């Protein structure tokens, strides 16, 4: 009897062991599948402006192919329509409209080339090569392409601060690598460069440039797995005999012994501070490209596991996980391993107890990218805010759009303010709230960038500053965000001042036309003649990269009052419907290329439209939010290289999809509430900190069943169109029953 019991027990233990192994196996398959749904080529066509190269989440380096074309659609250095590569750079912008970076160009070549001539165009580059998309692959943390002219297979991967290259040459071919520091795209321009061959395996140098980042200093070091047997170096067209070359444009061709190996591996690290810091940033591990790739993939597995979605439709998974991938490419780590980083004024400072970040595309990303980070990467949010405050310490004004710690002053408003307010109101710590508030207040009490007129008139007169309507509306929202933080800090006088000033939008609303319009400094006359479809890109215009149809809705902090200005909810929602159904004609001789992804006059390809579909919720017609948010998802995103309807803009375009597709959206980020829309997945689970999860389950969801019939939150009836950040952090399940007809009673009069 004892023997029988023992055998049964052993069998039971064996079964349990098998189940554990099976669970581990299933988990590995799930992780592998998650990576397989990411397609980095989505957004590299059209006006998406993304890059397909290798990086890790928020990594300092973006090692990626460069086509060598200077044009708007090549802002990241690469466009899917192209088939010529000139090299592989180490810094890139993800989906902006700005052509900068592409620094530190490396290119493997199987022949000696002439680097003495400065080419007038890409056609004259001696080291360029054709390639085919048929022999090009990309996945999170990895990129591969075969260079047809040089018979070299290129593979790229990265760690947080080190890029890795593996070049496989044809057997017995000459093995060389060109490093061209003078190469630039668009308006970037090298102003001082240097390359030194330090020993048989190491080079180092620097590249100083001016462009969109007006004072960019990049120092580098590179180590090679094979021995450097010789080199040809050039400075400003002259061949240099020594091991160091300095000039405005320097380049070098390195030759390797080759021996029996057809592979040359390279690892590269950068720093904004010095060559010594670049060497400190360089990983110390031995050359093992496959291990580094596996580590990069593991970091992406973790990042992509923050939200899990369930659906039988693979294309939806591809769009979702690629979007989730894109939302974690920027901001990028900027400080070195020792905490040091360079400011725009060339001072070197140390990030004490935080990691400094740059590439802050705040006009875009305050809307959904930063709210998403408070859910999936809350540990990074304090560091991002401390990076803003470090900038403020030098300039006494919060950043607008920083690139390599340079203020570009691109776009309107001061949208570091809603990012800070949102974080504080959501309970995120790790930064000095009093200092942050003082920075917010000081910024909005200055006279820069239209604030002088805003303070004097209560709006910005159109005859005193271009883009006056957009700037006024955005300042009003920034003021509201300061007011909310003042209230939370017990600063009653500041709350009253900024809350009152946040009503500035009322001064530009034209009751006759229903649009926000440019008003003269006399306080009475409008800018005439008026055409709500008229666009003029960045000059002689009242609106930024858009028109009156697209910009008249930016009052996310006071939708109820905006509806009253229109004459009530019915008139307001009628106007919203007209936005989506109006003719898509844009008038003018200088139409902004950023107006794209049109549904009527709604322009999803640019950020000012992103909150609009969710405004129906606040006007007692949530079923129209459900309809239009789903329509936008269905028409503005797909799995092709043209899968984004406009600039990705450092994660914002993708963050809109990530949040909307699971059924929530931060129409007013600093409110700490999310509007409920129409989820596309059967279940979406946000994996929160401390082991908690929050799930959104959409019962019966399909292409037809887009309307919410009823809802429960943690098994209790739920009849609200918003859910708070706190409710999500508490964990649980929001259960939505979906149907093909609107339930016009759900979510009304809440």
XYZ file of C-alpha atoms in Angstrom:
750
model
C 0.000 0.000 0.000
C 2.840 2.321 0.888
C 4.565 1.471 -2.387
C 1.418 2.284 -4.380
C 0.983 5.604 -2.585
C 4.602 6.481 -3.293
C 4.223 5.725 -7.007
C 1.053 7.817 -7.204
C 2.791 10.663 -5.401
C 5.727 10.482 -7.767
C 3.414 10.531 -10.762
C 1.590 13.531 -9.339
C 4.855 15.371 -8.743
C 5.965 14.500 -12.265
C 2.735 15.888 -13.688
C 3.111 19.091 -11.669
C 6.712 19.374 -12.806
C 5.654 18.897 -16.423
C 2.989 21.571 -15.947
C 5.565 23.989 -14.551
C 7.871 23.288 -17.490
C 4.943 23.748 -19.849
C 4.089 27.081 -18.219
C 7.691 28.197 -18.573
C 7.648 27.109 -22.194
C 4.359 28.894 -22.838
C 5.787 32.052 -21.292
C 8.844 31.933 -23.561
C 6.613 31.402 -26.591
C 4.454 34.333 -25.510
C 7.500 36.574 -25.164
C 8.841 35.493 -28.549
C 5.443 36.069 -30.135
C 5.222 39.542 -28.614
C 8.477 40.523 -30.309
C 7.354 38.968 -33.585
C 4.373 41.312 -33.707
C 6.619 44.390 -33.778
C 7.440 45.676 -37.254
C 9.915 48.590 -37.089
C 9.306 49.299 -40.788
C 5.806 50.595 -39.966
C 6.085 54.367 -40.213
C 9.252 54.386 -42.344
C 7.127 55.175 -45.418
C 4.771 58.084 -46.072
C 5.232 60.909 -43.580
C 5.820 58.652 -40.554
C 9.542 59.537 -40.386
C 10.486 56.613 -38.142
C 13.743 54.655 -38.351
C 14.110 50.833 -38.533
C 17.446 50.539 -36.728
C 18.388 48.961 -33.422
C 18.014 50.445 -29.958
C 16.757 49.454 -26.521
C 13.927 51.121 -24.596
C 14.797 54.817 -24.204
C 18.402 53.970 -25.180
C 21.085 56.612 -25.615
C 21.994 55.244 -29.070
C 19.931 54.525 -32.162
C 22.154 52.611 -34.588
C 20.337 52.729 -37.899
C 20.725 52.812 -41.695
C 21.109 56.131 -43.477
C 20.038 56.677 -47.082
C 21.940 59.918 -47.514
C 19.028 62.011 -48.786
C 18.271 65.490 -47.432
C 14.512 65.828 -47.598
C 11.527 66.037 -45.231
C 10.535 62.390 -45.551
C 14.128 61.342 -44.742
C 14.121 63.156 -41.375
C 15.140 59.992 -39.529
C 17.851 59.366 -42.137
C 15.859 56.537 -43.757
C 12.762 56.171 -45.924
C 11.260 52.915 -47.116
C 10.976 54.171 -50.708
C 14.779 54.230 -50.970
C 17.199 51.464 -51.935
C 20.613 53.054 -51.393
C 22.542 53.105 -48.121
C 25.488 55.362 -47.354
C 26.183 54.042 -43.871
C 24.958 53.408 -40.363
C 24.717 56.215 -37.840
C 24.336 56.231 -34.068
C 21.790 58.969 -33.327
C 18.356 59.325 -34.908
C 15.021 61.033 -34.309
C 11.909 58.875 -34.244
C 9.206 60.328 -36.417
C 9.784 64.068 -36.166
C 9.538 66.652 -38.917
C 13.082 67.797 -38.241
C 16.179 66.690 -40.151
C 19.043 66.442 -37.707
C 21.390 63.861 -36.138
C 22.565 60.843 -38.233
C 25.885 61.379 -36.416
C 28.968 59.152 -36.570
C 28.541 57.379 -39.909
C 30.142 53.902 -40.276
C 30.123 51.962 -43.555
C 31.719 48.580 -44.379
C 33.308 48.516 -47.848
C 35.168 45.784 -49.782
C 37.427 48.106 -51.782
C 39.617 51.145 -51.296
C 37.668 54.375 -51.878
C 38.605 58.014 -52.403
C 37.635 60.097 -49.361
C 39.462 63.241 -50.460
C 36.572 64.716 -52.450
C 33.606 66.384 -50.740
C 30.627 65.058 -52.699
C 27.996 67.443 -54.006
C 25.312 64.775 -53.783
C 24.725 61.203 -52.699
C 25.540 59.993 -56.206
C 29.158 61.060 -55.706
C 29.679 59.141 -52.453
C 32.297 56.489 -53.209
C 31.141 54.153 -50.448
C 27.373 54.055 -51.096
C 25.654 50.762 -51.890
C 22.356 49.489 -53.186
C 20.258 47.126 -51.098
C 16.929 45.345 -51.420
C 14.086 45.096 -48.928
C 14.092 41.395 -49.788
C 17.352 41.105 -47.844
C 16.597 43.521 -45.033
C 15.053 42.687 -41.657
C 14.242 44.583 -38.483
C 12.917 43.602 -35.088
C 13.163 45.128 -31.609
C 16.867 45.535 -30.837
C 18.074 44.199 -34.204
C 18.543 45.331 -37.807
C 20.062 43.528 -40.816
C 20.698 44.444 -44.428
C 22.852 43.075 -47.258
C 24.921 45.677 -49.116
C 24.891 44.520 -52.715
C 27.728 46.702 -54.018
C 30.131 45.577 -51.279
C 28.931 41.997 -50.725
C 28.654 42.683 -47.000
C 25.926 41.576 -44.626
C 25.364 44.181 -41.912
C 23.824 43.421 -38.536
C 23.191 45.984 -35.797
C 22.131 45.761 -32.170
C 22.546 47.903 -29.064
C 22.675 48.101 -25.307
C 21.714 51.177 -23.311
C 24.892 53.100 -24.140
C 26.807 50.943 -26.639
C 26.020 50.142 -30.281
C 27.149 46.860 -31.852
C 27.872 46.171 -35.531
C 28.643 42.836 -37.151
C 29.867 42.953 -40.742
C 30.152 39.663 -42.642
C 32.300 40.073 -45.738
C 32.509 37.702 -48.656
C 35.332 35.215 -48.127
C 38.706 36.586 -49.330
C 37.258 40.089 -49.984
C 39.067 43.175 -48.760
C 37.711 44.094 -45.316
C 37.480 47.839 -44.672
C 35.288 50.279 -42.761
C 34.743 53.925 -43.630
C 34.014 56.379 -40.793
C 32.834 59.742 -42.125
C 32.340 62.456 -39.502
C 31.720 65.204 -42.038
C 28.623 63.504 -43.414
C 25.376 65.356 -42.640
C 21.722 65.349 -43.649
C 19.347 68.246 -44.145
C 20.505 71.391 -42.353
C 22.896 69.668 -39.950
C 26.460 70.824 -40.552
C 29.749 69.648 -39.064
C 31.849 72.517 -37.723
C 34.748 70.602 -36.117
C 35.624 66.905 -36.201
C 38.538 64.680 -35.264
C 39.536 61.013 -35.554
C 42.443 59.316 -33.807
C 43.663 55.760 -34.306
C 44.647 54.885 -30.728
C 45.859 51.330 -31.211
C 45.343 48.262 -33.379
C 41.751 47.871 -32.217
C 40.560 51.344 -31.145
C 39.669 54.699 -32.640
C 38.165 57.758 -30.981
C 37.206 61.319 -31.813
C 34.498 63.908 -31.803
C 31.972 65.635 -33.995
C 30.763 69.169 -33.256
C 27.880 70.386 -35.383
C 25.183 72.980 -35.727
C 21.706 72.346 -37.032
C 18.403 72.104 -35.293
C 20.579 71.446 -32.231
C 22.693 74.557 -32.539
C 25.502 73.410 -30.251
C 25.834 69.650 -30.509
C 29.026 68.044 -29.254
C 29.385 64.273 -29.642
C 32.478 62.352 -28.534
C 32.963 58.713 -29.496
C 35.116 55.648 -29.170
C 34.981 52.462 -31.238
C 36.616 49.079 -30.700
C 37.062 46.455 -33.428
C 37.246 42.696 -33.062
C 39.912 42.435 -35.772
C 43.305 44.080 -36.009
C 43.597 47.366 -37.904
C 46.335 46.721 -40.454
C 46.310 50.183 -42.023
C 44.251 53.296 -42.631
C 43.786 56.269 -44.942
C 42.637 59.393 -43.118
C 41.583 62.764 -44.489
C 40.838 66.220 -43.130
C 39.055 68.704 -45.368
C 40.148 66.835 -48.468
C 43.814 66.487 -47.512
C 45.342 63.109 -46.688
C 46.863 63.008 -43.203
C 50.054 61.068 -42.493
C 49.711 60.885 -38.713
C 47.317 58.786 -36.650
C 45.165 61.862 -35.861
C 43.106 63.960 -38.248
C 41.334 67.196 -37.314
C 39.261 69.541 -39.435
C 35.756 70.589 -40.306
C 35.234 67.341 -42.218
C 37.294 64.305 -41.330
C 36.979 60.742 -42.602
C 38.983 57.555 -42.366
C 39.083 54.178 -44.106
C 40.289 51.373 -41.848
C 41.755 48.181 -43.289
C 41.702 44.863 -41.423
C 43.940 41.816 -41.706
C 40.965 39.526 -42.029
C 42.901 36.376 -41.178
C 40.548 33.392 -41.469
C 37.455 35.264 -40.308
C 35.047 36.966 -42.671
C 33.438 38.878 -39.779
C 34.406 42.180 -38.243
C 32.553 43.239 -35.096
C 32.490 46.806 -33.817
C 31.210 48.361 -30.625
C 30.703 52.109 -30.393
C 29.905 54.408 -27.469
C 29.162 58.136 -27.413
C 29.177 60.940 -24.872
C 28.219 64.604 -24.852
C 31.061 65.285 -22.401
C 34.373 63.755 -23.533
C 36.170 60.862 -25.179
C 37.013 59.613 -21.688
C 33.309 59.433 -20.833
C 32.583 57.667 -24.126
C 35.129 55.046 -23.102
C 33.397 54.795 -19.726
C 30.079 54.260 -21.512
C 31.515 51.487 -23.692
C 30.427 48.040 -22.524
C 33.324 45.967 -21.227
C 32.028 42.564 -22.338
C 33.952 40.625 -24.965
C 32.729 40.679 -28.554
C 29.656 38.446 -28.831
C 27.071 39.984 -31.097
C 24.493 37.233 -30.584
C 24.584 37.638 -26.796
C 24.158 41.408 -27.068
C 21.228 40.908 -29.433
C 19.606 38.483 -26.989
C 20.028 41.003 -24.187
C 18.439 43.752 -26.298
C 15.532 41.466 -27.108
C 15.116 40.617 -23.426
C 14.883 44.317 -22.567
C 12.211 44.758 -25.235
C 10.340 41.711 -23.978
C 10.096 43.353 -20.600
C 9.063 46.721 -22.050
C 6.416 45.192 -24.298
C 4.985 43.100 -21.473
C 3.639 46.208 -19.714
C 0.353 45.820 -21.605
C -0.955 42.471 -22.852
C -3.780 42.345 -25.394
C -5.922 39.421 -26.492
C -7.430 39.095 -29.952
C -7.530 36.573 -32.777
C -6.723 39.307 -35.305
C -2.960 39.301 -35.899
C -2.936 42.649 -37.716
C -4.323 44.355 -34.615
C -1.555 42.790 -32.525
C 1.025 44.014 -35.020
C -0.303 47.569 -34.947
C -0.586 47.521 -31.157
C 2.811 46.062 -30.269
C 4.583 48.158 -32.899
C 2.888 51.207 -31.401
C 3.905 50.158 -27.887
C 7.455 49.738 -29.232
C 7.447 53.206 -30.800
C 6.268 54.798 -27.542
C 9.453 53.613 -25.804
C 12.030 54.994 -28.246
C 11.991 58.509 -26.768
C 12.842 60.446 -24.665
C 16.393 59.093 -24.800
C 19.011 58.671 -22.093
C 21.479 61.557 -22.289
C 23.703 61.400 -19.196
C 26.760 59.169 -19.124
C 27.353 56.220 -16.800
C 29.000 58.568 -14.303
C 25.987 60.909 -14.449
C 27.705 63.697 -16.374
C 26.153 65.503 -19.322
C 26.726 68.683 -21.311
C 24.299 71.576 -21.296
C 23.627 73.904 -24.204
C 25.941 76.526 -22.655
C 28.787 73.944 -22.580
C 28.726 73.556 -18.805
C 29.216 69.978 -17.623
C 26.922 68.916 -14.792
C 26.186 65.664 -13.023
C 22.772 64.069 -12.677
C 22.780 63.137 -9.012
C 20.356 60.336 -8.179
C 18.657 60.498 -11.566
C 19.285 59.772 -15.235
C 19.138 62.761 -17.578
C 17.004 62.509 -20.715
C 16.810 64.542 -23.900
C 14.759 64.524 -27.130
C 11.671 65.981 -25.476
C 9.097 66.620 -28.212
C 6.736 68.165 -25.688
C 4.247 69.883 -28.021
C 3.379 66.412 -29.244
C 4.063 64.096 -26.357
C 2.291 65.829 -23.456
C -0.994 64.669 -24.995
C -0.691 60.861 -24.762
C 2.958 59.738 -24.728
C 3.731 61.109 -21.262
C 0.390 59.980 -19.810
C 1.143 56.493 -21.136
C 4.550 56.527 -19.430
C 2.853 57.150 -16.082
C 1.239 53.728 -16.576
C 3.949 51.631 -18.239
C 7.196 53.303 -17.101
C 6.413 55.391 -13.992
C 9.957 54.896 -12.720
C 11.280 56.998 -15.617
C 8.895 59.927 -15.129
C 10.763 61.582 -12.206
C 14.023 61.425 -14.176
C 12.382 63.093 -17.173
C 11.041 65.856 -14.926
C 14.398 66.279 -13.177
C 15.941 66.638 -16.656
C 13.525 69.491 -17.357
C 14.379 71.120 -14.035
C 18.115 70.816 -14.782
C 17.464 72.691 -18.004
C 15.500 75.314 -16.054
C 18.430 75.870 -13.675
C 20.490 77.198 -16.579
C 17.883 79.066 -18.576
C 15.314 80.034 -15.909
C 12.601 78.833 -18.241
C 11.252 75.322 -18.750
C 12.072 73.525 -21.993
C 9.925 73.677 -25.111
C 11.583 71.028 -27.347
C 15.074 69.868 -26.402
C 17.456 67.936 -28.635
C 20.838 66.871 -27.291
C 20.136 69.358 -24.447
C 19.687 72.192 -26.983
C 16.523 74.241 -26.814
C 15.081 74.332 -30.302
C 12.071 76.491 -29.327
C 10.113 74.430 -31.818
C 6.328 74.651 -31.635
C 4.124 76.640 -29.284
C 3.300 76.702 -25.575
C 5.287 75.391 -22.611
C 4.144 71.807 -22.400
C 6.679 70.631 -19.889
C 4.107 72.235 -17.558
C 1.279 69.707 -18.086
C 3.807 66.856 -17.900
C 5.001 68.012 -14.469
C 1.486 68.784 -13.196
C 0.147 65.450 -14.372
C 2.946 63.523 -12.670
C 2.511 65.341 -9.379
C -1.280 65.018 -9.370
C -0.949 61.312 -10.150
C 1.161 60.867 -7.036
C 4.507 60.361 -8.757
C 7.391 61.368 -6.501
C 11.141 61.611 -6.971
C 11.322 65.307 -7.833
C 11.043 68.489 -5.767
C 7.437 69.617 -6.189
C 8.040 73.098 -4.761
C 10.974 73.709 -7.105
C 8.970 72.327 -10.016
C 6.048 74.631 -9.245
C 8.348 77.620 -8.996
C 9.786 76.721 -12.430
C 6.285 76.415 -13.898
C 5.146 79.724 -12.447
C 8.322 81.600 -13.390
C 8.141 80.279 -16.950
C 4.573 81.469 -17.492
C 5.235 84.895 -15.918
C 8.013 85.793 -18.372
C 7.644 87.843 -21.540
C 9.103 85.337 -24.013
C 7.398 83.758 -27.021
C 4.134 85.730 -26.818
C 3.705 85.814 -23.034
C 4.127 89.600 -22.886
C 1.120 90.137 -25.165
C -0.821 87.325 -23.484
C -0.395 88.955 -20.069
C -1.240 92.423 -21.350
C -4.332 91.630 -23.440
C -5.617 88.352 -22.020
C -4.891 86.835 -25.452
C -2.294 87.342 -28.175
C -3.389 89.824 -30.863
C -2.976 88.412 -34.348
C -1.327 91.598 -35.625
C 1.467 91.270 -33.051
C 2.435 87.601 -33.433
C 1.830 84.789 -35.914
C -0.011 81.674 -34.729
C -1.727 83.834 -32.115
C -4.809 81.643 -31.695
C -2.911 78.409 -31.152
C -0.462 80.047 -28.745
C -3.265 81.660 -26.725
C -5.198 78.402 -26.401
C -2.097 76.479 -25.368
C -1.029 79.112 -22.827
C -4.535 78.927 -21.357
C -4.176 75.182 -20.886
C -0.699 75.555 -19.377
C -2.179 78.075 -16.944
C -4.907 75.623 -15.951
C -2.271 72.970 -15.247
C -0.336 75.366 -13.012
C -3.581 76.214 -11.208
C -4.274 72.565 -10.440
C -0.798 72.058 -9.014
C -1.099 75.289 -7.012
C -4.356 74.030 -5.555
C -2.793 70.701 -4.597
C 0.119 72.541 -2.923
C -2.226 74.845 -1.004
C -1.195 77.978 -2.909
C -4.616 79.623 -3.042
C -3.569 82.961 -4.553
C -1.639 81.250 -7.337
C -4.570 78.937 -7.955
C -6.961 81.853 -8.383
C -4.584 83.819 -10.625
C -3.777 81.009 -13.038
C -7.279 79.545 -12.990
C -8.708 82.918 -13.978
C -6.093 83.331 -16.715
C -6.857 79.827 -18.034
C -10.148 81.230 -19.356
C -8.264 83.203 -22.021
C -9.769 80.956 -24.714
C -13.069 82.787 -24.203
C -11.527 85.967 -25.620
C -10.963 84.366 -29.036
C -14.259 82.531 -29.514
C -16.349 84.051 -32.290
C -20.004 83.280 -31.531
C -21.007 84.186 -35.075
C -18.811 81.621 -36.854
C -18.268 79.143 -34.006
C -14.481 79.237 -34.431
C -11.529 80.450 -32.395
C -10.256 83.396 -34.399
C -7.442 85.915 -34.516
C -8.416 89.121 -32.755
C -6.766 92.525 -33.066
C -5.202 94.346 -30.138
C -8.215 96.660 -30.104
C -10.127 93.796 -28.506
C -12.977 94.008 -31.018
C -12.051 93.348 -34.641
C -11.337 89.897 -36.057
C -8.693 88.987 -38.611
C -10.410 89.320 -41.991
C -11.056 87.851 -44.488
C -11.729 84.569 -42.681
C -11.634 81.090 -44.203
C -11.708 78.248 -41.633
C -10.044 75.913 -44.151
C -7.137 78.242 -44.888
C -3.636 77.081 -43.988
C -0.332 78.921 -44.207
C 2.616 77.009 -42.813
C 4.276 78.873 -39.911
C 3.879 82.370 -41.364
C 1.072 84.914 -41.741
C -1.295 82.593 -39.929
C -3.305 82.432 -36.717
C -2.874 78.657 -36.350
C 0.128 76.341 -35.980
C 0.400 73.716 -38.741
C -3.337 73.729 -39.270
C -6.453 75.827 -39.678
C -9.445 77.074 -37.693
C -11.292 73.780 -38.071
C -8.470 71.861 -36.418
C -7.412 74.313 -33.699
C -10.710 75.678 -32.405
C -11.216 72.693 -30.093
C -8.157 72.969 -27.912
C -9.901 73.643 -24.616
C -9.415 70.231 -22.978
C -9.706 71.711 -19.493
C -13.136 73.312 -19.995
C -15.136 71.290 -22.522
C -18.430 71.970 -20.726
C -17.861 75.707 -20.955
C -16.783 75.430 -24.591
C -20.054 73.636 -25.329
C -21.948 76.472 -23.633
C -20.112 79.011 -25.791
C -21.399 77.092 -28.811
C -24.943 77.287 -27.478
C -25.218 73.995 -25.600
C -24.374 70.336 -26.044
C -26.513 69.739 -29.131
C -25.058 72.616 -31.123
C -21.593 71.747 -29.889
C -21.814 68.091 -30.926
C -23.362 69.085 -34.258
C -20.253 71.166 -34.888
C -18.036 68.259 -33.843
C -19.856 66.017 -36.307
C -19.381 68.614 -39.025
C -15.630 68.597 -38.337
C -15.529 64.900 -39.311
C -17.906 65.178 -42.277
C -16.916 68.515 -43.803
C -15.078 68.528 -47.131
C -11.364 67.775 -46.685
C -10.298 70.650 -48.916
C -7.486 72.772 -47.446
C -7.081 76.211 -49.007
C -4.063 78.487 -49.374
C -0.786 78.743 -51.284
C 1.446 77.583 -48.415
C -0.501 74.657 -46.958
C 1.204 72.910 -44.068
C 2.414 69.444 -45.024
C 1.642 68.410 -41.438
C -2.086 68.476 -42.195
C -2.560 64.810 -43.014
C -4.722 61.862 -42.066
C -7.837 63.824 -42.912
C -11.319 62.679 -41.951
C -13.316 65.664 -43.066
C -11.332 68.522 -41.543
C -10.147 66.367 -38.637
C -6.396 65.819 -39.186
C -5.154 62.801 -37.280
C -1.690 63.123 -38.817
C -0.983 66.091 -36.540
C -1.343 66.295 -32.795
C -3.810 69.199 -32.274
C -6.647 66.916 -33.396
C -5.824 64.006 -31.112
C -8.177 64.788 -28.232
C -11.176 65.884 -30.276
C -13.048 62.586 -30.746
C -13.202 62.213 -26.967
C -14.990 65.536 -26.448
C -18.370 63.952 -27.230
C -18.096 62.188 -23.858
C -18.237 65.518 -22.043
C -21.239 66.641 -24.066
C -23.463 63.668 -23.183
C -22.999 61.786 -26.449
C -20.419 59.134 -25.556
C -21.574 56.829 -28.345
C -20.165 59.341 -30.831
C -16.786 59.157 -29.069
C -17.071 55.386 -29.430
C -17.911 55.682 -33.129
C -15.274 58.223 -34.129
C -12.407 56.864 -32.017
C -12.950 53.445 -33.585
C -13.212 54.978 -37.068
C -9.878 56.749 -36.550
C -8.201 53.522 -35.433
C -9.586 51.648 -38.444
C -8.560 54.235 -41.037
C -5.373 55.906 -39.764
C -3.233 52.900 -38.786
C -2.186 49.808 -40.728
C 0.668 47.298 -40.972
C 2.414 48.719 -44.053
C 5.434 51.081 -44.060
C 2.810 53.799 -44.647
C 0.988 52.644 -41.524
C 1.052 56.038 -39.791
C -0.991 58.948 -41.123
C 1.538 61.569 -40.063
C 4.784 62.147 -38.167
C 5.247 59.651 -35.335
C 6.626 62.546 -33.261
C 8.606 60.663 -30.644
C 5.802 58.306 -29.660
C 2.687 60.490 -29.672
C 1.048 59.044 -32.788
C 1.572 55.545 -31.431
C 0.600 56.427 -27.855
C -2.759 57.626 -29.171
C -3.318 54.168 -30.645
C -2.032 52.219 -27.633
C -4.412 53.963 -25.255
C -7.365 54.279 -27.622
C -7.171 50.638 -28.679
C -7.454 49.410 -25.086
C -10.376 51.807 -24.586
C -9.085 54.852 -22.680
C -7.576 58.236 -23.591
C -6.243 61.226 -21.548
C -8.192 64.012 -23.249
C -7.003 66.348 -20.490
C -3.814 64.727 -19.158
C -3.439 66.824 -16.004
C -6.993 65.998 -14.915
C -5.661 62.500 -14.060
C -8.756 61.068 -15.743
C -9.055 58.969 -18.887
C -12.012 59.163 -21.240
C -13.525 55.798 -22.107
C -13.796 55.078 -25.818
C -14.200 51.865 -27.817
C -11.611 49.107 -27.211
C -10.655 46.811 -30.092
C -9.368 43.923 -27.974
C -11.300 41.255 -26.093
C -9.071 41.854 -23.086
C -6.297 44.351 -22.398
C -4.250 44.017 -19.227
C -1.986 46.737 -17.859
C 0.729 45.216 -15.679
C 1.172 47.767 -12.923
C 3.803 48.032 -10.197
C 3.755 45.839 -7.096
C 2.223 42.940 -9.018
C -1.133 44.612 -9.592
C -3.001 44.442 -12.891
C -5.844 46.389 -14.420
C -7.851 44.741 -17.184
C -10.337 46.126 -19.661
C -12.565 43.351 -20.926
C -14.766 44.068 -23.947
C -17.379 41.347 -24.178
C -18.680 40.651 -27.719
C -16.286 43.205 -29.243
C -15.933 43.100 -33.051
C -15.758 45.416 -36.047
C -19.510 45.855 -35.730
C -19.860 45.752 -31.963
C -18.193 49.059 -31.190
C -20.749 50.561 -28.802
C -20.805 50.164 -25.026
C -24.101 48.666 -23.833
C -23.276 48.452 -20.127
C -20.264 48.380 -17.827
C -19.071 47.227 -14.443
C -15.940 48.137 -12.513
C -14.861 45.329 -10.215
C -18.320 43.792 -10.540
C -20.101 47.017 -9.521
C -22.326 48.887 -12.032
C -20.321 51.613 -13.800
C -22.076 54.388 -15.695
C -19.307 56.954 -16.184
C -17.393 57.902 -19.321
C -14.207 58.569 -17.374
C -12.003 56.473 -15.133
C -9.340 57.899 -12.848
C -5.659 57.084 -12.721
C -6.129 56.082 -9.089
C -8.871 53.597 -9.993
C -6.544 51.991 -12.536
C -3.622 51.842 -10.085
C -5.867 50.116 -7.540
C -6.173 47.238 -10.000
C -9.213 45.262 -11.052
C -11.358 44.875 -14.144
C -13.442 47.258 -16.199
C -15.947 45.022 -17.959
C -17.656 46.502 -21.006
C -20.481 44.755 -22.839
C -20.332 45.774 -26.507
C -23.045 45.862 -29.178
C -23.643 47.043 -32.732
C -26.120 49.799 -31.816
C -25.517 52.789 -29.520
C -26.891 52.681 -26.011
C -27.738 56.359 -25.720
C -28.410 56.034 -21.998
C -25.043 54.662 -20.909
C -22.682 57.299 -19.529
C -25.123 60.195 -19.811
C -25.759 62.766 -17.080
C -23.087 61.241 -14.879
